[in-house]
mmCIF file of C-alpha atoms and ligand atoms in Angstrom:
data_model
loop_
_atom_site.group_PDB
_atom_site.id
_atom_site.type_symbol
_atom_site.label_atom_id
_atom_site.label_comp_id
_atom_site.label_asym_id
_atom_site.label_seq_id
_atom_site.Cartn_x
_atom_site.Cartn_y
_atom_site.Cartn_z
ATOM 1 C CA MET I 1 62.416 -59.161 -83.120
ATOM 2 C CA SER I 2 59.523 -56.793 -82.659
ATOM 3 C CA TYR I 3 56.671 -56.441 -85.096
ATOM 4 C CA PRO I 4 56.268 -54.358 -87.160
ATOM 5 C CA PRO I 5 60.017 -54.111 -87.845
ATOM 6 C CA ALA I 6 61.443 -50.717 -86.911
ATOM 7 C CA ASP I 7 62.993 -50.182 -90.339
ATOM 8 C CA ASP I 8 59.831 -51.105 -92.285
ATOM 9 C CA ARG I 9 57.138 -49.985 -89.894
ATOM 10 C CA LEU I 10 55.073 -47.684 -92.091
ATOM 11 C CA ARG I 11 54.750 -50.230 -94.909
ATOM 12 C CA HIS I 12 53.660 -52.956 -92.495
ATOM 13 C CA LEU I 13 51.124 -50.636 -90.841
ATOM 14 C CA ILE I 14 49.632 -49.723 -94.223
ATOM 15 C CA ALA I 15 49.538 -53.390 -95.295
ATOM 16 C CA GLN I 16 47.791 -54.316 -92.038
ATOM 17 C CA GLU I 17 45.147 -51.662 -92.705
ATOM 18 C CA LEU I 18 44.564 -52.914 -96.264
ATOM 19 C CA ASN I 19 44.716 -56.627 -95.429
ATOM 20 C CA PRO I 20 41.080 -57.160 -94.278
ATOM 21 C CA HIS I 21 39.825 -55.586 -97.513
ATOM 22 C CA VAL I 22 41.786 -57.681 -99.987
ATOM 23 C CA ASP I 23 42.184 -61.403 -100.734
ATOM 24 C CA SER I 24 45.698 -61.924 -99.429
ATOM 25 C CA TRP I 25 48.425 -60.444 -97.243
ATOM 26 C CA LYS I 26 50.693 -60.674 -100.273
ATOM 27 C CA PHE I 27 48.406 -58.334 -102.228
ATOM 28 C CA ALA I 28 48.045 -55.961 -99.260
ATOM 29 C CA PHE I 29 51.817 -55.840 -98.929
ATOM 30 C CA TRP I 30 52.219 -55.242 -102.696
ATOM 31 C CA LEU I 31 49.769 -52.321 -102.503
ATOM 32 C CA ALA I 32 51.580 -50.917 -99.466
ATOM 33 C CA THR I 33 54.890 -51.123 -101.328
ATOM 34 C CA GLY I 34 53.383 -49.108 -104.189
ATOM 35 C CA LEU I 35 52.182 -46.433 -101.768
ATOM 36 C CA MET I 36 55.589 -46.311 -100.096
ATOM 37 C CA ASN I 37 57.307 -45.830 -103.461
ATOM 38 C CA ASN I 38 54.910 -43.155 -104.713
ATOM 39 C CA SER I 39 56.870 -39.898 -104.657
ATOM 40 C CA GLU I 40 53.761 -37.691 -104.580
ATOM 41 C CA ILE I 41 52.496 -39.509 -101.478
ATOM 42 C CA ARG I 42 55.915 -39.196 -99.818
ATOM 43 C CA GLU I 43 56.052 -35.473 -100.641
ATOM 44 C CA GLU I 44 52.587 -34.947 -99.200
ATOM 45 C CA LEU I 45 53.570 -36.771 -95.997
ATOM 46 C CA GLU I 46 56.679 -34.563 -95.782
ATOM 47 C CA ARG I 47 54.546 -31.435 -96.290
ATOM 48 C CA ILE I 48 52.144 -32.457 -93.513
ATOM 49 C CA VAL I 49 54.973 -33.327 -91.109
ATOM 50 C CA THR I 50 56.750 -30.028 -91.844
ATOM 51 C CA ALA I 51 53.546 -28.033 -91.254
ATOM 52 C CA HIS I 52 53.007 -29.777 -87.920
ATOM 53 C CA ALA I 53 56.648 -29.267 -86.921
ATOM 54 C CA ASN I 54 56.115 -25.535 -87.502
ATOM 55 C CA ASN I 55 52.886 -25.619 -85.460
ATOM 56 C CA GLU I 56 50.898 -24.827 -88.592
ATOM 57 C CA PRO I 57 47.748 -26.632 -89.691
ATOM 58 C CA CYS I 58 48.470 -28.988 -92.587
ATOM 59 C CA GLY I 59 45.087 -28.251 -94.156
ATOM 60 C CA ASP I 60 44.254 -31.916 -94.702
ATOM 61 C CA ARG I 61 40.640 -32.591 -93.749
ATOM 62 C CA ASN I 62 41.528 -36.137 -92.609
ATOM 63 C CA CYS I 63 44.170 -34.939 -90.164
ATOM 64 C CA LYS I 64 42.967 -35.808 -86.672
ATOM 65 C CA SER I 65 45.570 -33.723 -84.848
ATOM 66 C CA CYS I 66 44.623 -30.532 -86.727
ATOM 67 C CA TRP I 67 40.950 -31.362 -86.236
ATOM 68 C CA ARG I 68 41.518 -31.672 -82.470
ATOM 69 C CA ALA I 69 43.640 -28.511 -82.369
ATOM 70 C CA HIS I 70 40.900 -26.605 -84.198
ATOM 71 C CA PHE I 71 38.322 -27.530 -81.596
ATOM 72 C CA ALA I 72 40.755 -27.058 -78.712
ATOM 73 C CA THR I 73 41.219 -23.392 -79.693
ATOM 74 C CA PRO I 74 38.680 -21.158 -77.971
ATOM 75 C CA ALA I 75 36.618 -18.973 -80.295
ATOM 76 C CA PRO I 76 37.686 -15.293 -80.211
HETATM 77 ZN ZN1 ZN V 1 47.436 -31.646 -89.652
#
């Protein structure tokens, strides 16, 4: 079986990112579960994905793909 598991990939990726900053993997995984179950976070992810799918900037200042696209566009 591959890691992270295909059907739980996002939660494992988030937990991996949190893990070095907390005392235990169990706590990192608990935090990641909370993020995964937060409907506002899920809606925001959906909004960003939809904007990108429509080739529109998502407007999030942390979005690396929009940041790159901004600088890839020649100034008028
Ligand atoms: Zn974006």
